[in-house]
Amino acid sequence: MEPTYDDKSDPAGLNRRALLRGGTAVGLGALAAAAPLFTRPRTAAAAAPGGPEPSAAELKLTKFRDPLRIPPVLRPRDHGGHDELTVRMRTADVTLHSELPPVTMWTYEGVCPGPTIETVSGRPLRVVWENRLTGNLPVTAVDFGLVKGPSPDPLSNYPGTEGCQEVPGVADLPPWAAVHLHGMLTGGGNDGWMENLVAPGEAQLSAYPNDQAATTLWYHDHTHHVSRFSVYAGLAGLFVSRNAEERALGLPKGDHEVPLILSDRNFGLDASGALTGRLVHKVEMVGAQRLMRPHAGPYTLVNGVIWPYLEVDPRWYRFRIVNTANSRIYRLMLLADGRPVPGALQVIGTDQGLIDKPIPVDGALNLSPGERAEVLVDFGAFRGQAPKLVNTMQGITPGASDRRNDLLEPDVMQFRVADRRPAGRFTLPPVVSPTFRRVTRADLPHDRADRWVVLVGPGAANLPELWEMEEIDPAGITFPSAGVVQVQDAEGTVRTLRRTAMAYDDGKAFTAAHDSVEVWKYLNLAAAPHPMHIHLAHFQVLSRENYDIGGFDRVTRGSARPIAFKAAVALEPHERGEKDVVRVGTAGQITAGPNGTPGELVTVAVRFPVVGRGVHHCHMLEHEQHMMRPLVVTPAAHLHMGGHH
């Protein structure tokens, strides 16, 4: 089961198929080193605009110096009734910027991000994930903090480890691995259970039904307690599924269909102050309690290149955008001549496939970790210009720096649009997926209670918490009471919820029936947003609502008065399709004050098409190990057999 590569993605015209057939020992890592920054071949064109620009002086690297790298394409081989593929994890030296020394990383097939696995929907797929990693984790983990509170200009904005202390044990982590194909609807035994680890020299065998809609998924390491470091070390890649419906649309393809895999990193400095290329995972620990802020690195990578540029034709392009960062939320805008271009991004797909029609993004496209969006962009409107994709903060001028919120350098990448007559005949279609439909009330269950998950700020262990809840009779309860939350909805109905589980190993798990539909309600009582991910399932977002969370007593850890409805909030374009991750909480700046940002209640309709044991959790990797709970999906007939021999 050797891998099959798309020849046209090879650097320097090297043909990987020929190399593999010939039995050569040259692997992808060596090829990447030979041509560290490569793009798809382009036809001759007029000189493009734009050019390199200096970044913030402290970051020492030039923006837009290197071209966007397109990951090699890996296609499985036909094996009768199913397809097969072998993907190898390797330790490799990877070039992330031409002014930065090669970076030692853990990779899939020697490249970062890993190869894009491209499949045909409806063809079952079996993958052998081979662990050939060597050496300990190639990441230096450090933290820093002020006793008096958060810094107005945290050290996480800058490279190096000065003023920080090393996190013990991280440098000694050996290369165990567990691969999760994020968004693939497969049984629990093939999902990459994070405690079923694979040692170097061993392999994880996974069978994927691969019968869902044409979509953009991604694969990454899911090792329990360690994923915030192993994914940061480079273990992530894209997975694309295609079908006849998608092909019939005539969407931009070939060089005009481009993945944009977003992430952020930080690096070490030597004694002279020069960048070393050593990966540094740096987080701020706030106040005397040492509350950990989620990780945010100052260098933005797209497809493994720091602040790249892409030469484009004046025509429509299709972008598959994936946020693979540990914790950073990307609020993306396209700027031309320094000004936002409303509607430049037309959303046509979400986490789990295409939507019914294109939806323009008038503000920012907000993608939290794990979320994906497919967008169309017409560069015909920017002939001879160099628009930029930037990351923004709410309340900050788009394209401006915001040091307090870890946005020293807001630029993501530059597009260089050729100055010639528009090419191509593509027209934005009024209908994208004729088979997609939004969930209606008739699709929702009427015979079972809603699931409630409450997200709470740091407790006794100084860590954010995920509470599973059950509805109870409030009679005899004194408020506030630990683990008890009352919620008053838009109709004035008050529900009383009691915590049933919080820690990963608290016991009884949410258990759902195979092929059932459930309504889950995520209530965020914390200041920070949380991207919530459900394994073994997919869902549609039904509503997003603001709630007054002033009644929550943070000391008692319960509500003194009901958490009350304030207003409904419109769903964002990328939230209107099938999903597996949803952000709960504002994507904007976290404001000062006793309650931080407004509380949010996000309601989703969840489908469970596969069976097995999985998890649901926050996809901020710095939160994953303590905001995670087991989830079990079982055949409906089995649910009624409990307690019987």
XYZ file of C-alpha atoms in Angstrom:
645
model
C 0.000 0.000 0.000
C 2.502 2.589 -1.175
C 1.329 6.188 -1.516
C 0.376 7.630 -4.896
C 1.306 11.255 -5.526
C 0.011 13.776 -8.003
C 2.986 14.286 -10.284
C 2.266 17.929 -11.059
C 2.771 18.857 -7.403
C 6.372 17.667 -7.401
C 9.129 20.254 -6.927
C 11.712 20.615 -9.679
C 9.739 18.245 -11.934
C 10.600 15.187 -9.838
C 8.191 12.305 -10.359
C 7.459 10.589 -7.040
C 5.689 7.668 -8.674
C 8.812 6.818 -10.638
C 10.949 7.195 -7.524
C 8.701 4.899 -5.512
C 8.523 2.260 -8.236
C 12.287 2.358 -8.536
C 12.710 1.511 -4.883
C 14.832 4.562 -4.140
C 15.394 5.539 -0.547
C 14.779 9.195 -1.345
C 11.638 10.229 0.573
C 9.449 13.290 0.689
C 11.614 14.828 3.379
C 14.632 14.776 1.082
C 12.586 16.173 -1.803
C 11.319 19.008 0.357
C 14.851 19.808 1.422
C 15.999 19.849 -2.199
C 13.289 22.362 -3.153
C 12.038 23.771 0.145
C 9.610 26.336 -1.252
C 7.675 25.226 -4.287
C 4.413 26.028 -6.031
C 2.370 24.576 -8.818
C 3.749 25.446 -12.260
C 2.341 28.654 -13.733
C 2.080 29.825 -17.302
C 4.067 32.866 -18.352
C 2.358 36.082 -17.288
C 2.920 39.794 -17.043
C 4.867 40.988 -14.046
C 2.714 40.815 -10.935
C 2.429 43.681 -8.437
C 3.262 43.587 -4.768
C 6.495 42.451 -3.221
C 8.258 41.775 0.062
C 7.527 43.998 3.057
C 9.190 44.301 6.467
C 7.394 42.717 9.387
C 7.493 44.076 12.921
C 11.165 44.692 13.704
C 11.177 42.240 16.612
C 10.136 39.363 14.331
C 13.231 39.600 12.099
C 11.656 38.046 8.968
C 10.449 39.631 5.734
C 6.788 39.299 4.824
C 5.724 38.089 1.391
C 9.231 36.996 0.455
C 8.385 33.347 -0.238
C 5.716 31.843 -2.527
C 2.837 29.870 -1.108
C 3.703 26.179 -0.972
C 1.068 23.756 -2.245
C 1.232 20.453 -0.325
C 1.781 17.378 -2.510
C -1.361 15.402 -3.290
C -1.573 11.816 -2.053
C -4.167 9.539 -3.692
C -5.023 6.019 -2.488
C -4.727 2.926 -4.668
C -7.713 0.877 -5.797
C -7.835 -2.462 -3.981
C -11.045 -3.947 -5.322
C -13.951 -2.951 -3.100
C -11.966 -0.316 -1.232
C -8.992 2.022 -1.556
C -5.751 1.719 0.417
C -3.059 4.116 1.491
C 0.034 4.196 3.678
C 1.062 7.448 5.343
C 4.306 7.647 7.289
C 5.112 9.944 10.177
C 8.710 11.159 9.953
C 11.000 13.560 11.744
C 12.251 16.045 9.143
C 13.936 19.422 8.744
C 11.431 21.736 7.062
C 11.934 25.184 5.511
C 9.219 27.542 6.748
C 10.856 30.786 5.524
C 13.896 31.427 3.360
C 15.423 33.679 6.064
C 14.900 31.101 8.829
C 17.114 28.045 9.415
C 15.422 24.687 8.703
C 13.032 23.703 11.482
C 13.077 20.190 12.922
C 9.466 18.978 12.959
C 7.330 15.875 13.327
C 5.616 15.445 9.966
C 3.538 13.231 7.752
C 5.738 12.098 4.847
C 8.437 14.662 5.598
C 6.413 17.781 4.732
C 4.492 20.283 6.842
C 1.588 20.393 6.535
C 1.319 16.779 5.461
C 0.278 15.731 1.970
C -3.293 16.461 0.950
C -5.077 13.105 0.825
C -7.580 13.258 -2.036
C -10.358 10.684 -2.318
C -13.643 9.992 -4.083
C -16.701 9.984 -1.830
C -18.313 6.549 -1.638
C -15.032 4.641 -1.894
C -14.217 3.018 1.484
C -10.674 3.843 2.519
C -8.171 1.943 4.639
C -5.124 3.840 5.853
C -1.996 2.496 7.503
C -0.557 5.309 9.606
C 3.066 4.253 10.183
C 4.993 5.828 13.034
C 8.579 6.332 11.876
C 9.228 9.333 14.106
C 12.621 9.613 15.777
C 13.922 11.661 18.672
C 12.044 13.434 21.425
C 9.514 16.190 20.818
C 11.259 18.967 18.797
C 9.571 21.749 20.792
C 10.748 23.894 23.691
C 7.745 24.649 25.937
C 7.945 27.699 28.201
C 5.613 29.969 30.107
C 5.748 33.412 31.695
C 3.487 35.715 33.646
C 2.998 38.651 35.961
C 1.577 38.271 39.466
C -0.432 41.487 39.041
C -2.361 40.240 36.002
C -2.198 40.012 32.202
C 0.511 41.903 30.382
C -0.418 44.722 27.964
C 2.352 43.455 25.674
C 2.906 39.755 26.457
C 6.161 37.977 25.666
C 4.182 35.633 23.399
C 4.317 38.439 20.811
C 8.055 37.860 20.384
C 10.503 35.036 19.611
C 12.915 33.580 22.143
C 12.577 32.352 25.703
C 13.991 35.295 27.675
C 11.877 36.010 30.757
C 10.276 32.575 30.594
C 10.633 29.321 32.472
C 10.718 25.921 30.816
C 7.748 23.603 31.286
C 9.202 20.446 32.853
C 8.981 17.124 31.022
C 7.995 18.399 27.577
C 11.477 18.180 26.067
C 11.631 14.500 27.065
C 8.366 13.433 25.394
C 8.975 10.411 23.117
C 7.235 10.091 19.726
C 4.042 8.221 20.515
C 1.167 9.084 18.164
C -2.568 8.641 17.524
C -4.001 9.921 14.239
C -7.503 11.410 14.136
C -9.097 12.111 10.747
C -11.070 15.117 11.919
C -14.608 15.180 10.530
C -14.578 11.671 9.059
C -17.738 9.832 10.089
C -16.194 6.545 11.116
C -16.761 4.130 13.994
C -15.049 4.630 17.319
C -12.567 1.834 16.661
C -11.129 3.735 13.695
C -11.433 7.280 14.995
C -7.948 7.571 16.459
C -8.822 7.085 20.129
C -6.278 9.272 21.905
C -5.236 6.615 24.419
C -4.595 3.900 21.792
C -1.098 5.142 21.098
C 1.252 3.915 18.401
C 4.956 3.657 19.231
C 7.778 4.241 16.734
C 8.008 1.215 14.442
C 4.319 0.406 14.872
C 1.262 1.325 12.805
C -2.321 2.430 13.322
C -4.766 0.746 10.935
C -7.938 2.752 10.297
C -10.926 1.992 8.072
C -12.959 4.976 6.909
C -16.402 4.573 5.240
C -15.728 7.798 3.309
C -19.373 7.997 2.238
C -20.131 11.567 3.259
C -20.524 14.606 1.032
C -17.689 16.177 -0.938
C -15.862 18.141 1.727
C -12.646 19.364 3.335
C -11.463 17.448 6.404
C -8.063 17.365 8.074
C -5.968 14.818 9.930
C -3.856 15.479 12.996
C -2.337 13.891 16.056
C -4.720 13.348 18.964
C -2.401 11.934 21.639
C -4.062 12.381 25.034
C -2.575 15.214 27.139
C 0.075 15.907 24.471
C -1.776 17.042 21.319
C -1.045 20.727 22.018
C 2.629 19.897 21.516
C 2.463 17.156 18.862
C 0.229 19.145 16.493
C 2.430 22.196 17.104
C 5.412 20.025 16.141
C 3.837 19.612 12.690
C 1.463 16.632 12.729
C -1.409 17.958 10.605
C -2.570 17.656 6.991
C -5.558 18.122 4.683
C -8.085 15.525 3.485
C -10.312 16.253 0.475
C -13.289 14.190 -0.669
C -14.907 14.759 -4.078
C -18.134 13.561 -5.702
C -20.185 13.915 -8.891
C -22.339 16.763 -7.543
C -19.245 18.860 -6.876
C -17.701 18.084 -10.275
C -20.893 19.104 -12.081
C -20.680 22.619 -10.640
C -17.658 23.554 -12.723
C -16.001 25.255 -9.757
C -12.470 26.641 -10.201
C -10.003 23.755 -10.276
C -6.372 22.888 -10.891
C -4.147 25.886 -10.162
C -7.283 27.871 -9.327
C -8.309 25.620 -6.428
C -5.962 26.334 -3.534
C -5.805 25.071 0.065
C -5.026 27.665 2.734
C -3.983 25.764 5.869
C -3.554 28.319 8.665
C -1.431 27.972 11.779
C 0.873 30.013 14.004
C 4.291 29.319 15.506
C 7.088 30.843 17.564
C 10.841 30.211 17.462
C 13.952 30.357 19.596
C 16.834 32.849 19.486
C 20.563 32.228 19.850
C 22.941 34.240 22.028
C 23.317 36.875 19.294
C 19.558 37.354 18.982
C 19.236 35.528 15.655
C 16.389 33.114 15.004
C 17.430 29.484 15.433
C 14.444 27.707 13.897
C 13.765 25.806 17.122
C 10.015 25.606 17.756
C 8.972 27.389 20.968
C 5.535 26.867 22.540
C 5.126 29.942 24.742
C 2.060 30.741 26.877
C 1.205 33.418 29.407
C 0.223 32.424 32.948
C -1.951 35.214 34.298
C -1.886 36.515 37.868
C -0.994 34.850 41.139
C -3.291 31.933 40.240
C -1.259 31.316 37.057
C -4.264 30.957 34.759
C -3.072 29.812 31.350
C -4.019 31.886 28.328
C -4.434 29.870 25.128
C -1.357 29.714 22.917
C -0.824 32.381 20.238
C 2.343 32.553 18.124
C 3.502 35.745 16.369
C 4.328 34.063 13.034
C 1.393 33.156 10.783
C 1.936 30.195 8.460
C -0.122 29.335 5.396
C 0.581 25.848 4.038
C 3.731 25.781 6.153
C 5.151 29.081 4.832
C 5.438 32.203 6.999
C 3.554 35.155 5.428
C 3.659 33.832 1.856
C 2.522 35.400 -1.390
C 0.508 33.841 -4.195
C 0.530 35.016 -7.804
C -3.012 34.795 -9.163
C -4.809 35.422 -12.427
C -7.586 38.059 -12.606
C -10.340 35.450 -12.298
C -12.297 33.359 -9.776
C -10.435 31.115 -7.313
C -11.647 28.471 -4.903
C -9.960 28.382 -1.497
C -10.267 25.634 1.100
C -9.450 27.443 4.361
C -8.611 25.361 7.435
C -7.672 26.666 10.884
C -5.146 24.163 12.293
C -3.754 26.525 14.944
C -3.580 25.380 18.547
C -5.918 28.050 19.897
C -5.902 31.181 17.747
C -9.191 32.308 16.188
C -8.651 33.806 12.741
C -10.921 36.758 11.874
C -10.068 36.989 8.197
C -10.607 39.951 5.885
C -9.403 40.757 2.383
C -7.863 44.229 2.193
C -7.221 46.140 -1.045
C -5.310 49.428 -0.794
C -5.503 48.983 2.973
C -9.317 48.880 3.081
C -11.636 45.902 3.671
C -13.557 44.610 0.652
C -17.037 43.558 1.862
C -18.367 40.493 0.073
C -14.998 39.572 -1.450
C -15.209 36.170 0.230
C -18.179 34.098 -0.944
C -18.746 31.097 1.335
C -19.842 27.953 -0.531
C -18.939 25.250 1.991
C -18.520 24.533 5.698
C -16.860 21.812 7.818
C -18.876 18.950 6.346
C -19.564 19.990 2.770
C -21.103 22.424 0.310
C -24.076 24.603 1.207
C -27.111 25.473 -0.896
C -25.964 28.853 -2.250
C -23.026 31.284 -2.004
C -23.173 33.622 0.994
C -21.008 36.788 0.984
C -18.975 37.660 4.060
C -19.626 41.330 4.816
C -17.364 41.530 7.869
C -14.772 39.001 8.974
C -14.697 35.268 8.330
C -14.292 33.908 11.878
C -12.654 30.490 11.975
C -11.837 28.940 15.347
C -9.429 25.984 15.670
C -10.657 22.977 13.695
C -13.193 24.906 11.590
C -13.097 24.918 7.797
C -14.695 27.070 5.117
C -14.689 26.912 1.339
C -14.793 30.335 -0.307
C -14.772 31.758 -3.823
C -12.893 34.982 -4.585
C -12.989 36.939 -7.861
C -9.580 38.540 -8.391
C -10.827 40.101 -11.619
C -11.725 43.126 -9.525
C -8.088 43.552 -8.412
C -6.114 43.592 -11.681
C -2.605 44.873 -11.120
C -3.106 45.092 -7.358
C -1.747 43.199 -4.359
C -4.618 42.639 -1.902
C -3.801 41.037 1.430
C -5.538 38.536 3.641
C -5.277 39.800 7.219
C -6.212 38.637 10.692
C -8.187 41.208 12.659
C -9.548 41.900 16.117
C -12.978 43.343 16.780
C -12.661 47.040 17.576
C -9.257 47.305 15.877
C -8.752 48.888 12.456
C -8.411 45.980 9.996
C -4.751 45.469 9.233
C -3.604 47.209 12.432
C -1.497 45.640 15.157
C -2.911 44.741 18.586
C -0.122 43.709 20.929
C -2.325 43.140 23.966
C -4.274 40.473 22.080
C -1.279 38.689 20.518
C -1.625 40.358 17.134
C 1.751 42.017 16.668
C 1.738 41.162 12.950
C -1.804 40.968 11.491
C -0.887 40.078 7.890
C -1.571 36.509 6.761
C -0.566 36.493 3.072
C -0.387 38.615 -0.082
C -2.040 38.004 -3.447
C -0.300 39.374 -6.544
C -2.933 39.811 -9.249
C -1.632 39.863 -12.813
C -2.414 43.051 -14.747
C -4.123 41.632 -17.800
C -7.625 41.032 -19.070
C -9.731 38.754 -16.853
C -9.370 35.092 -17.714
C -11.850 32.245 -17.417
C -15.594 32.072 -17.926
C -16.708 31.055 -14.438
C -19.874 32.665 -13.088
C -20.879 32.528 -9.431
C -23.618 29.869 -9.350
C -26.957 30.738 -7.705
C -27.146 27.141 -6.385
C -24.111 25.261 -5.071
C -25.503 22.052 -3.550
C -29.044 21.166 -4.634
C -29.079 18.298 -2.108
C -28.229 20.389 0.961
C -31.066 21.516 3.190
C -31.315 23.206 6.513
C -32.735 21.302 9.476
C -36.384 22.062 10.216
C -38.419 21.595 13.392
C -39.825 18.395 11.907
C -36.315 16.944 11.944
C -35.840 17.582 15.660
C -36.654 15.007 18.351
C -39.771 15.529 20.432
C -39.402 12.476 22.678
C -36.148 13.226 24.465
C -34.653 16.011 26.553
C -32.043 18.367 25.172
C -28.416 17.811 26.139
C -26.862 20.684 28.080
C -23.120 21.433 28.164
C -22.015 24.435 30.230
C -18.579 26.003 29.719
C -17.204 27.661 32.830
C -14.133 29.738 33.611
C -11.251 28.465 35.758
C -12.230 26.702 38.974
C -10.294 25.293 41.909
C -7.639 23.790 39.628
C -7.273 27.141 37.786
C -8.419 25.488 34.567
C -11.525 26.118 32.434
C -14.188 23.473 32.849
C -16.747 21.608 30.734
C -19.851 20.596 32.675
C -22.337 17.986 31.474
C -25.746 18.798 32.937
C -29.173 17.298 33.618
C -32.435 19.136 34.174
C -33.852 18.824 37.711
C -36.690 20.097 39.894
C -35.461 23.208 41.760
C -37.547 22.437 44.869
C -35.438 22.507 48.021
C -32.328 23.967 46.357
C -30.699 27.033 47.872
C -29.190 29.390 45.290
C -26.358 29.777 44.545
C -25.424 26.117 44.833
C -22.248 24.561 43.438
C -22.768 23.004 40.017
C -26.367 24.202 39.668
C -27.283 26.700 36.948
C -30.675 28.179 36.149
C -31.371 29.422 32.615
C -34.253 31.673 31.547
C -34.965 31.447 27.796
C -36.561 33.949 25.393
C -40.081 32.820 26.390
C -39.338 33.310 30.091
C -39.182 29.594 30.909
C -36.652 28.835 33.666
C -34.786 25.523 33.643
C -32.661 24.268 36.512
C -29.571 22.307 35.495
C -27.287 20.247 37.734
C -23.764 19.166 36.877
C -23.411 15.414 36.397
C -19.825 15.193 35.143
C -16.830 17.441 34.531
C -13.515 15.569 34.493
C -12.620 13.228 31.644
C -12.838 10.160 33.898
C -15.919 11.163 35.907
C -17.773 8.044 34.873
C -21.065 7.856 32.978
C -20.831 9.273 29.441
C -23.396 10.851 27.162
C -24.854 7.891 25.261
C -26.673 8.434 21.974
C -28.594 6.026 19.737
C -27.201 5.245 16.305
C -28.912 7.252 13.529
C -30.659 9.432 16.101
C -30.915 13.229 16.169
C -30.316 15.128 19.395
C -30.427 18.790 20.345
C -27.337 19.967 22.220
C -27.204 23.320 23.975
C -23.792 24.853 24.701
C -23.902 27.642 27.296
C -20.712 29.658 27.730
C -20.359 31.340 31.133
C -16.673 32.155 30.611
C -15.038 35.260 29.160
C -13.169 33.360 26.454
C -14.788 31.592 23.473
C -14.493 27.826 23.075
C -14.669 25.877 19.776
C -16.625 22.721 20.576
C -16.018 19.552 18.543
C -18.086 16.343 18.556
C -16.546 13.089 17.303
C -18.658 10.382 15.578
C -21.223 13.003 14.549
C -22.070 16.020 12.469
C -24.500 18.823 13.199
C -26.194 21.988 12.062
C -26.198 25.156 14.132
C -29.786 26.109 14.942
C -29.247 29.346 16.825
C -26.782 31.631 18.543
C -28.056 33.795 21.410
C -26.580 36.267 23.874
C -27.314 35.737 27.576
C -26.773 37.864 30.665
C -24.379 35.811 32.771
C -24.146 38.317 35.634
C -26.147 35.945 37.806
C -23.412 33.315 37.842
C -21.509 33.264 41.139
C -17.901 32.487 40.217
C -16.947 31.643 43.802
C -19.810 29.270 44.577
C -19.726 27.985 40.966
C -23.482 28.205 40.547
C -26.117 30.772 39.569
C -27.480 33.181 42.177
C -30.177 34.239 39.705
C -31.107 32.797 36.317
C -28.821 33.266 33.343
C -31.209 35.312 31.220
C -31.808 35.627 27.464
C -30.799 38.979 25.970
C -30.939 38.745 22.180
C -30.703 36.414 19.214
C -27.554 36.677 17.085
C -27.443 35.956 13.344
C -25.467 32.911 12.272
C -22.343 33.598 10.255
C -22.118 32.358 6.642
C -19.809 29.460 7.498
C -22.157 28.363 10.309
C -25.122 27.634 8.012
C -24.028 24.239 6.721
C -23.090 20.848 8.129
C -20.403 21.175 10.784
C -18.378 19.323 13.395
C -16.912 22.343 15.250
C -18.799 25.400 16.505
C -17.468 28.428 18.323
C -19.346 29.154 21.566
C -18.617 32.718 22.631
C -17.682 35.882 20.807
C -14.855 35.809 18.283
C -13.969 39.387 19.123
C -11.827 41.090 21.693
C -12.308 39.956 25.294
C -13.355 43.112 27.129
C -12.586 44.132 30.689
C -15.144 43.951 33.456
C -16.538 41.385 35.893
C -18.330 39.396 33.199
C -16.006 39.808 30.219
C -17.822 39.268 26.945
C -21.546 38.432 26.830
C -22.490 34.859 27.565
C -23.640 32.802 24.598
C -26.010 29.887 24.130
C -25.416 27.952 20.905
C -27.948 25.266 19.990
C -27.088 22.517 17.500
C -28.959 19.550 15.986
C -26.607 16.544 16.103
C -26.796 13.396 13.963
C -25.038 10.162 14.943
C -24.463 8.053 11.785
C -21.720 5.787 13.230
C -21.251 3.782 16.434
C -18.506 3.431 19.000
C -16.749 5.296 21.755
C -15.552 8.809 21.026
C -15.281 12.151 22.762
C -16.621 15.695 22.675
C -14.288 18.502 23.655
C -12.992 22.025 23.240
C -10.699 22.210 20.201
C -8.393 24.794 21.739
C -5.558 22.335 22.213
C -4.401 24.038 25.411
C -7.879 23.232 26.800
C -8.325 19.815 25.233
C -6.955 17.662 28.022
C -9.270 19.143 30.685
C -12.324 20.178 28.609
C -13.027 16.705 27.209
C -15.631 14.079 27.978
C -16.335 10.590 26.565
C -19.212 10.069 24.148
C -20.778 6.713 23.232
C -22.972 5.999 20.198
C -24.665 2.598 20.283
C -27.284 0.726 18.249
C -30.732 1.792 19.435
C -31.726 -1.795 20.311
C -28.739 -2.076 22.664
C -29.854 0.920 24.726
C -32.752 -1.105 26.117
C -30.635 -4.100 27.187
C -28.882 -2.494 30.147
C -29.316 -4.438 33.382
C -30.246 -7.700 31.613
C -28.083 -10.769 31.105
